[in-house]
Amino acid sequence: MSNNNLLAQPLNLPCGATLPNRICKAAMTEGIADAQLRATERHVRLYRRWAEGGAGLLISGNVMIDRRVLERPGNVAIDPATPDAEAMTRLRNWARAGTSNGNHLWMQINHAGRQSPWYVTGQPLAPSEVQLNLMANYRRPRALREEEILDFIQRYANVARTAREAGFTGVQVHGAHGYLISSFLSPVTNRRSDAWGGSLENRARFLLEVVKATRAAVGPDYPVGLKLNSADFQKGGFSNEECLQVVQWLNGSGLDLLEVSGGTYEQPRLLGYTGEASTAVDATQASVTSSSTQRREAYFLEYAMAIRKVAKMPLMVTGGFRTRAGMEQALAEGSVDVIGLARPLCTDADVPKRLLAGSDAKLPDYEHRLRLGNGVFAPTTKVFLFKLVNLLGQQGWYYQQIARMGDGLKPVLERGVFGAFVRYLWDEYTTAWRMRRARAALRG
Ligand SMILES: Cc1cc2nc3c(=O)[nH]c(=O)nc-3n(C[C@H](O)[C@H](O)[C@H](O)COP(=O)(O)O)c2cc1C
């Protein structure tokens, strides 16, 4: 047990709201919406459980602004931006359960952009027609017309207004991980020659306009956060220097919390994979530790420290925090204000409660076990199928724990990566198929 209690200290945000402590459950896509892309009882159960776990801030999985371009089957979408009474009641129930412990629940708002798989999307939409070449899962996107860009800016804002009306206590704009906003920032995926592409100022315009419109929609006294890549870690992509410049432009935009993350589907650094791999599948086999990661369990902390020097808003870092000592150190040295945790809360919702009570026990960490042959194949294999199973199986394993919590069940820790992979394929495709049928029936 430690006497140090920095994690338990409240944080006053610029808008006037207060987070009761410094632990945040970071966004994790749930995939448990109904066929009309509305929140369900499973959201209510899941978020009540996470609220009981003690984190001061819960951030929802990404809620989509465009029902045509989902991140995965089972996303909640708020489109049209003013939902009908039933959809609104469901959002209210979700918000009530997710704030039941006096904690905050913020809605993460997103557009998947080009990272929308073929089985949920007729046609991905993106700044430019740059296709994501990953496991043949993504179609060539269509480049957005200017009137669509302007419409999307308003959609982020309108969804934020809806979140406030439904009882969510804040919103987070998703500007990271290669989705729409992030793909505008990157010269690799944004090849436009109009006011929305080219110079950094033009590439950042979409993000800055979204944040401005969102703030205007919810008013000055409501938390607005942003998740931003410290870098894309991709040759020619959004760089750390560019990130530092964008943060300075964001300083005047009234953000309450900037969450630092990094990477895209092609370079999934958000999950701690490093190396020079050119695709996500290769990256799963690359080293999971760089020298700075070895020193610091949280792999974006070094970037956060550089961002801290130019940022005027509170900062949060997510990715790799697994010990209380690592979290306390990050808070004590002033690198961050809030600690983001994701995967550990899929298998043990009470992690925050124990940390706040002073427990020094290491957090659950299944990532290193979740590899074919318990890691036997992982570091050396060049076999595409094994790599594929490791990547999707691991992600699927966490999806499955989240869905089980939504059903009020305990996690299945003994499920291996291959079992999780098979289950992942089954769940994704059958959910997508059920949703397509339900939508067709509605149209009929
Ligand atoms: C199952 C799963 C779903 C995720 N979904 C989202 C998401 O919807 N939005 C987002 O910004 N990040 C998402 N992430 C990334 C996490 O928020 C977080 O950045 C990442 O898992 C690293 O944190 P950790 O080491 O504490 O797990 C997801 C991660 C996992 C494992």
XYZ file of C-alpha atoms and ligand atoms in Angstrom:
475
model
C 0.000 0.000 0.000
C 1.148 3.527 -0.720
C 0.296 6.644 1.238
C 0.707 8.824 -1.773
C -2.725 9.838 -2.930
C -2.288 11.969 -6.019
C -4.688 9.736 -7.946
C -7.469 10.581 -5.505
C -7.218 14.341 -5.923
C -10.029 16.132 -7.742
C -9.280 18.146 -10.868
C -10.966 21.432 -11.706
C -11.463 21.821 -15.432
C -11.357 25.169 -17.277
C -15.127 25.065 -17.921
C -15.807 24.953 -14.164
C -16.620 21.236 -13.839
C -14.640 19.055 -11.440
C -13.429 15.497 -11.945
C -13.597 13.682 -8.595
C -10.251 11.932 -9.118
C -7.467 11.515 -11.678
C -8.407 8.128 -13.137
C -10.207 7.902 -16.456
C -11.585 4.864 -18.191
C -10.467 5.674 -21.732
C -12.754 5.154 -24.719
C -13.344 1.569 -25.821
C -15.718 0.768 -28.647
C -18.489 -1.440 -27.254
C -20.170 -2.897 -30.341
C -23.405 -3.544 -28.443
C -25.899 -1.163 -30.050
C -29.143 -2.519 -31.456
C -29.809 -2.899 -35.164
C -30.956 0.724 -35.360
C -27.633 1.794 -33.867
C -29.230 2.883 -30.597
C -27.930 2.404 -27.060
C -29.213 -0.717 -25.279
C -29.620 -2.226 -21.822
C -26.126 -3.652 -22.282
C -24.712 -0.103 -22.296
C -26.640 0.594 -19.108
C -25.254 -2.505 -17.352
C -21.721 -2.001 -18.624
C -21.437 1.644 -17.656
C -23.094 1.163 -14.272
C -20.435 -1.440 -13.577
C -17.644 0.866 -14.701
C -19.110 3.746 -12.671
C -19.103 1.505 -9.580
C -15.424 0.812 -10.315
C -14.522 4.291 -9.080
C -12.921 6.149 -12.014
C -13.645 9.884 -11.834
C -14.179 10.010 -15.592
C -15.605 7.429 -17.979
C -15.335 8.087 -21.705
C -17.724 6.130 -23.914
C -16.651 4.132 -26.926
C -16.819 6.117 -30.139
C -20.341 7.246 -31.015
C -20.664 7.850 -34.720
C -21.964 10.992 -36.425
C -22.720 9.147 -39.665
C -24.674 5.882 -39.723
C -23.377 5.102 -43.227
C -19.723 4.907 -42.186
C -19.295 2.967 -38.966
C -16.110 2.000 -37.202
C -17.520 -1.508 -36.579
C -20.885 -3.270 -36.298
C -22.718 -2.405 -33.107
C -21.574 1.231 -32.891
C -24.064 3.682 -31.502
C -24.763 6.367 -34.127
C -26.540 9.656 -33.494
C -27.705 10.368 -37.011
C -29.949 12.247 -37.514
C -28.382 14.487 -34.921
C -31.724 14.969 -33.197
C -32.725 11.433 -32.281
C -36.330 10.323 -31.851
C -37.864 10.002 -28.389
C -37.017 6.305 -27.994
C -33.362 6.770 -28.975
C -33.164 9.735 -26.612
C -34.623 7.745 -23.708
C -32.009 5.075 -24.300
C -29.208 7.663 -24.257
C -30.630 9.080 -21.018
C -30.658 5.637 -19.397
C -27.064 5.081 -20.471
C -25.979 8.481 -19.121
C -27.801 7.953 -15.812
C -26.193 4.558 -15.199
C -22.773 5.808 -16.270
C -22.794 8.694 -13.796
C -24.355 6.760 -10.918
C -21.285 7.050 -8.687
C -20.991 10.831 -8.826
C -18.434 10.423 -11.613
C -18.335 11.981 -15.074
C -19.378 10.217 -18.263
C -18.303 11.853 -21.506
C -19.431 10.770 -24.944
C -16.677 10.208 -27.469
C -17.770 11.530 -30.880
C -16.269 10.160 -34.072
C -16.483 9.624 -37.810
C -14.622 6.509 -38.988
C -13.473 8.090 -42.263
C -11.529 5.596 -44.384
C -11.120 3.125 -41.490
C -14.587 1.663 -41.946
C -14.651 -2.018 -43.002
C -16.544 -3.157 -46.100
C -19.049 -5.212 -44.129
C -20.502 -2.131 -42.413
C -19.986 0.537 -45.045
C -21.092 0.937 -48.643
C -18.385 3.505 -49.244
C -15.914 5.002 -46.765
C -15.598 8.797 -46.848
C -12.275 10.556 -46.388
C -10.370 13.731 -47.244
C -8.877 11.990 -50.318
C -9.219 8.675 -52.108
C -6.394 6.952 -50.251
C -7.415 3.379 -49.514
C -6.451 1.573 -46.326
C -4.694 -1.539 -47.555
C -5.182 -3.834 -44.613
C -6.363 -7.422 -44.846
C -8.586 -6.506 -47.823
C -11.065 -5.168 -45.298
C -11.426 -1.606 -46.514
C -12.809 -0.174 -49.731
C -11.424 2.800 -51.563
C -12.933 5.910 -49.945
C -14.637 8.708 -51.795
C -13.162 12.184 -51.258
C -15.516 14.465 -49.350
C -17.042 17.451 -51.099
C -16.748 20.776 -49.316
C -20.446 20.918 -48.423
C -20.100 17.495 -46.793
C -17.124 18.699 -44.758
C -19.174 21.662 -43.529
C -22.083 19.348 -42.740
C -19.824 17.008 -40.745
C -18.499 19.878 -38.643
C -22.071 20.664 -37.644
C -22.787 17.001 -36.977
C -20.015 16.738 -34.368
C -21.481 19.843 -32.735
C -25.071 18.588 -32.888
C -24.160 15.218 -31.420
C -22.385 17.044 -28.593
C -25.557 19.035 -27.943
C -27.563 15.821 -27.893
C -25.075 14.276 -25.461
C -25.569 17.199 -23.111
C -29.354 16.972 -23.372
C -29.215 13.243 -22.653
C -27.250 13.730 -19.428
C -23.697 12.933 -20.486
C -21.524 15.271 -18.434
C -19.095 16.071 -21.239
C -17.908 15.099 -24.703
C -14.635 14.071 -26.248
C -13.949 14.708 -29.935
C -11.979 11.804 -31.412
C -9.122 13.370 -33.337
C -6.730 10.407 -33.150
C -5.996 6.908 -34.535
C -6.487 7.550 -38.270
C -10.232 8.204 -38.233
C -11.693 11.147 -40.129
C -10.221 14.095 -38.206
C -6.868 12.377 -37.859
C -6.837 11.526 -41.571
C -7.356 15.211 -42.382
C -4.240 15.998 -40.328
C -1.983 13.552 -42.163
C -0.355 14.451 -45.498
C -0.416 10.731 -46.369
C -4.203 10.542 -46.318
C -5.037 14.184 -47.035
C -3.972 15.035 -50.573
C -6.431 17.877 -51.059
C -5.429 21.087 -52.736
C -8.305 23.219 -51.431
C -8.603 25.022 -48.076
C -8.781 21.640 -46.247
C -5.460 20.189 -47.408
C -1.851 21.054 -48.167
C -0.277 23.186 -45.432
C -0.583 22.136 -41.801
C -2.870 25.090 -41.240
C -5.219 23.749 -43.918
C -4.995 20.117 -42.731
C -5.783 21.201 -39.171
C -8.731 23.350 -40.259
C -11.273 20.536 -39.993
C -10.188 19.676 -36.426
C -10.140 23.302 -35.306
C -13.550 23.989 -36.840
C -15.025 20.867 -35.202
C -13.724 21.892 -31.781
C -14.989 25.455 -32.265
C -18.442 24.336 -33.379
C -18.652 21.783 -30.567
C -17.791 24.355 -27.935
C -20.345 26.769 -29.404
C -23.030 24.063 -29.366
C -22.627 23.043 -25.709
C -21.822 26.442 -24.185
C -18.875 27.550 -22.047
C -19.727 25.602 -18.878
C -19.622 22.052 -20.266
C -16.515 19.837 -20.611
C -15.155 19.406 -24.126
C -12.152 17.107 -24.564
C -10.081 15.977 -27.526
C -8.096 12.814 -28.220
C -5.132 13.649 -30.430
C -2.223 11.720 -31.885
C 1.178 12.738 -30.577
C 2.221 11.447 -34.026
C 1.000 8.915 -36.591
C 4.363 7.087 -36.539
C 4.013 6.676 -40.267
C 6.473 7.813 -42.912
C 5.271 11.202 -44.147
C 2.336 11.195 -41.696
C 1.272 13.670 -39.007
C 4.468 14.289 -37.050
C 5.185 15.184 -33.458
C 6.395 18.657 -34.478
C 3.088 19.189 -36.274
C 1.222 17.977 -33.216
C 2.981 20.567 -31.057
C 1.929 23.307 -33.474
C -1.688 22.095 -33.560
C -1.796 22.055 -29.754
C -0.745 25.710 -29.732
C -3.584 26.525 -32.130
C -5.926 24.616 -29.842
C -4.874 26.636 -26.807
C -7.460 29.301 -27.451
C -10.302 26.917 -28.228
C -11.588 26.258 -24.722
C -10.622 22.585 -24.438
C -10.977 21.049 -20.986
C -8.846 17.947 -21.461
C -6.413 16.888 -24.158
C -5.829 13.132 -24.290
C -2.505 12.158 -25.857
C -2.412 8.982 -27.900
C -0.829 7.980 -31.221
C -0.840 5.744 -34.280
C -3.396 4.496 -36.771
C -4.697 1.114 -37.939
C -1.529 0.837 -40.019
C 0.689 1.695 -37.055
C -1.252 0.663 -33.942
C 0.958 2.450 -31.420
C -2.129 3.207 -29.384
C -1.913 -0.385 -28.179
C 1.832 -0.211 -27.554
C 3.103 -1.892 -30.722
C 6.310 -0.326 -31.939
C 8.829 -0.950 -34.691
C 9.127 0.058 -38.289
C 6.354 -2.213 -39.470
C 4.398 -0.867 -42.391
C 1.123 -2.541 -41.534
C -0.744 -3.295 -38.379
C -0.345 -6.994 -38.945
C 3.415 -6.663 -39.155
C 3.403 -4.360 -36.186
C 1.864 -6.994 -33.919
C 5.043 -8.948 -34.302
C 7.366 -6.028 -33.794
C 8.919 -5.301 -30.462
C 6.445 -4.031 -27.898
C 9.079 -2.064 -26.090
C 11.275 0.818 -27.072
C 13.940 2.135 -24.740
C 11.675 4.899 -23.468
C 8.867 2.416 -22.958
C 11.148 0.296 -20.834
C 11.840 3.262 -18.648
C 8.251 4.395 -18.633
C 5.406 1.925 -18.797
C 3.150 4.564 -20.383
C 4.426 4.743 -23.916
C 3.206 8.251 -24.829
C 4.499 9.928 -21.698
C 7.626 11.348 -23.335
C 5.407 12.934 -25.990
C 3.049 14.278 -23.347
C 5.948 15.956 -21.594
C 6.828 17.825 -24.794
C 3.166 18.712 -25.343
C 2.943 19.917 -21.753
C 5.476 22.607 -22.527
C 3.174 24.228 -25.108
C -0.314 23.206 -23.926
C -2.486 25.446 -21.790
C -5.242 22.873 -21.157
C -5.151 19.879 -18.737
C -3.550 16.736 -20.185
C -4.342 13.054 -20.027
C -2.193 10.189 -21.278
C -3.509 6.745 -22.132
C -1.545 3.680 -23.088
C 0.424 1.218 -21.001
C -0.120 2.456 -17.442
C -0.060 -0.708 -15.331
C 1.426 0.262 -11.967
C 0.367 2.704 -9.346
C 3.978 3.902 -9.063
C 4.071 4.750 -12.778
C 0.815 6.685 -12.513
C 1.815 8.559 -9.359
C 5.183 9.438 -10.874
C 3.547 10.869 -14.005
C 1.225 12.985 -11.859
C 3.934 14.008 -9.389
C 6.346 15.254 -12.027
C 3.528 17.223 -13.621
C 3.628 15.454 -16.999
C -0.104 14.814 -16.924
C -3.237 15.648 -14.953
C -5.305 12.539 -15.650
C -4.314 8.877 -16.108
C -6.152 7.002 -18.864
C -6.737 3.262 -18.494
C -8.416 1.025 -21.056
C -7.603 -2.712 -21.305
C -7.170 -3.334 -17.570
C -10.802 -2.295 -17.052
C -12.080 -4.957 -19.464
C -11.180 -7.714 -17.051
C -11.482 -5.954 -13.713
C -13.857 -3.011 -13.404
C -12.727 -2.338 -9.817
C -9.142 -1.427 -10.689
C -9.709 2.329 -10.045
C -11.304 1.667 -6.670
C -8.301 -0.343 -5.540
C -5.803 2.211 -6.844
C -7.650 4.959 -5.015
C -7.541 2.887 -1.833
C -3.751 2.741 -2.163
C -3.197 -0.739 -3.608
C 0.208 -1.244 -5.217
C -0.725 -4.451 -7.003
C 0.181 -4.500 -10.704
C -2.832 -4.103 -12.978
C -4.121 -7.008 -15.057
C -2.164 -7.280 -18.303
C -3.121 -10.049 -20.698
C -1.554 -8.552 -23.821
C 1.628 -10.585 -23.544
C -0.179 -13.868 -23.039
C -2.594 -13.232 -25.910
C -0.412 -14.562 -28.700
C -0.583 -17.834 -30.554
C 1.154 -20.628 -28.650
C 1.256 -18.323 -25.616
C 3.887 -16.204 -27.336
C 5.889 -19.066 -28.851
C 5.230 -17.894 -32.405
C 4.928 -14.209 -31.693
C 8.389 -12.704 -31.932
C 9.671 -14.659 -34.939
C 6.839 -15.814 -37.114
C 6.492 -14.430 -40.603
C 3.377 -16.459 -41.261
C 0.640 -14.031 -42.253
C -2.159 -16.137 -40.770
C -0.513 -16.263 -37.352
C 0.011 -12.526 -37.385
C -3.580 -11.978 -38.362
C -4.844 -14.223 -35.582
C -2.660 -12.450 -33.018
C -3.867 -8.981 -33.989
C -7.574 -9.618 -34.382
C -7.697 -12.281 -31.672
C -6.239 -9.940 -29.107
C -8.539 -7.065 -29.986
C -11.482 -9.474 -30.166
C -10.624 -10.872 -26.739
C -11.131 -7.431 -25.218
C -14.325 -6.834 -27.215
C -15.679 -10.088 -25.861
C -14.928 -9.155 -22.240
C -16.727 -5.823 -22.755
C -19.765 -7.540 -24.264
C -19.849 -9.999 -21.356
C -19.803 -7.163 -18.835
C -22.717 -5.680 -20.753
C -24.540 -8.971 -20.195
C -23.703 -8.914 -16.494
C -21.271 -11.854 -16.890
C -17.756 -12.326 -15.578
C -14.797 -12.152 -18.012
C -13.569 -15.400 -19.590
C -9.880 -15.117 -18.878
C -9.036 -18.622 -19.995
C -10.096 -18.002 -23.614
C -6.999 -18.079 -25.828
C -6.161 -15.846 -28.740
C -7.290 -18.373 -31.365
C -10.673 -18.876 -29.711
C -11.047 -15.115 -29.440
C -10.140 -14.721 -33.115
C -12.811 -17.182 -34.276
C -15.348 -15.592 -31.985
C -14.358 -12.138 -33.233
C -15.017 -13.067 -36.861
C -18.324 -14.652 -35.966
C -19.491 -11.699 -33.874
C -18.433 -9.001 -36.334
C -19.918 -10.603 -39.434
C -23.152 -11.838 -37.865
C -23.755 -8.488 -36.164
C -23.129 -6.668 -39.446
C -25.469 -9.076 -41.244
C -28.221 -8.716 -38.625
C -27.975 -4.948 -38.830
C -28.174 -4.954 -42.599
C -31.272 -7.146 -42.512
C -32.912 -4.985 -39.852
C -32.228 -1.838 -41.848
C -33.569 -3.431 -45.009
C -36.702 -4.480 -43.097
C -37.143 -0.922 -41.819
C -36.771 0.470 -45.319
C -39.277 -2.101 -46.591
C -11.134 -3.047 -27.077
C -10.610 -1.675 -27.333
C -11.438 -0.713 -27.905
C -10.974 0.600 -28.117
N -11.830 1.546 -28.630
C -11.434 2.847 -28.686
C -12.350 3.864 -29.062
O -13.533 3.632 -29.353
N -11.892 5.138 -29.092
C -10.591 5.467 -28.766
O -10.242 6.634 -28.785
N -9.717 4.517 -28.393
C -10.107 3.231 -28.342
N -9.227 2.272 -27.881
C -7.880 2.689 -27.432
C -7.878 2.938 -25.919
O -8.673 4.050 -25.568
C -6.449 3.181 -25.395
O -5.954 4.326 -26.045
C -5.508 1.987 -25.615
O -6.155 0.758 -25.334
C -4.256 2.082 -24.738
O -4.591 2.112 -23.371
P -4.353 0.834 -22.375
O -2.911 0.450 -22.513
O -4.714 1.334 -21.016
O -5.259 -0.244 -22.876
C -9.649 0.952 -27.728
C -8.816 -0.036 -27.166
C -9.282 -1.312 -26.959
C -8.373 -2.322 -26.326
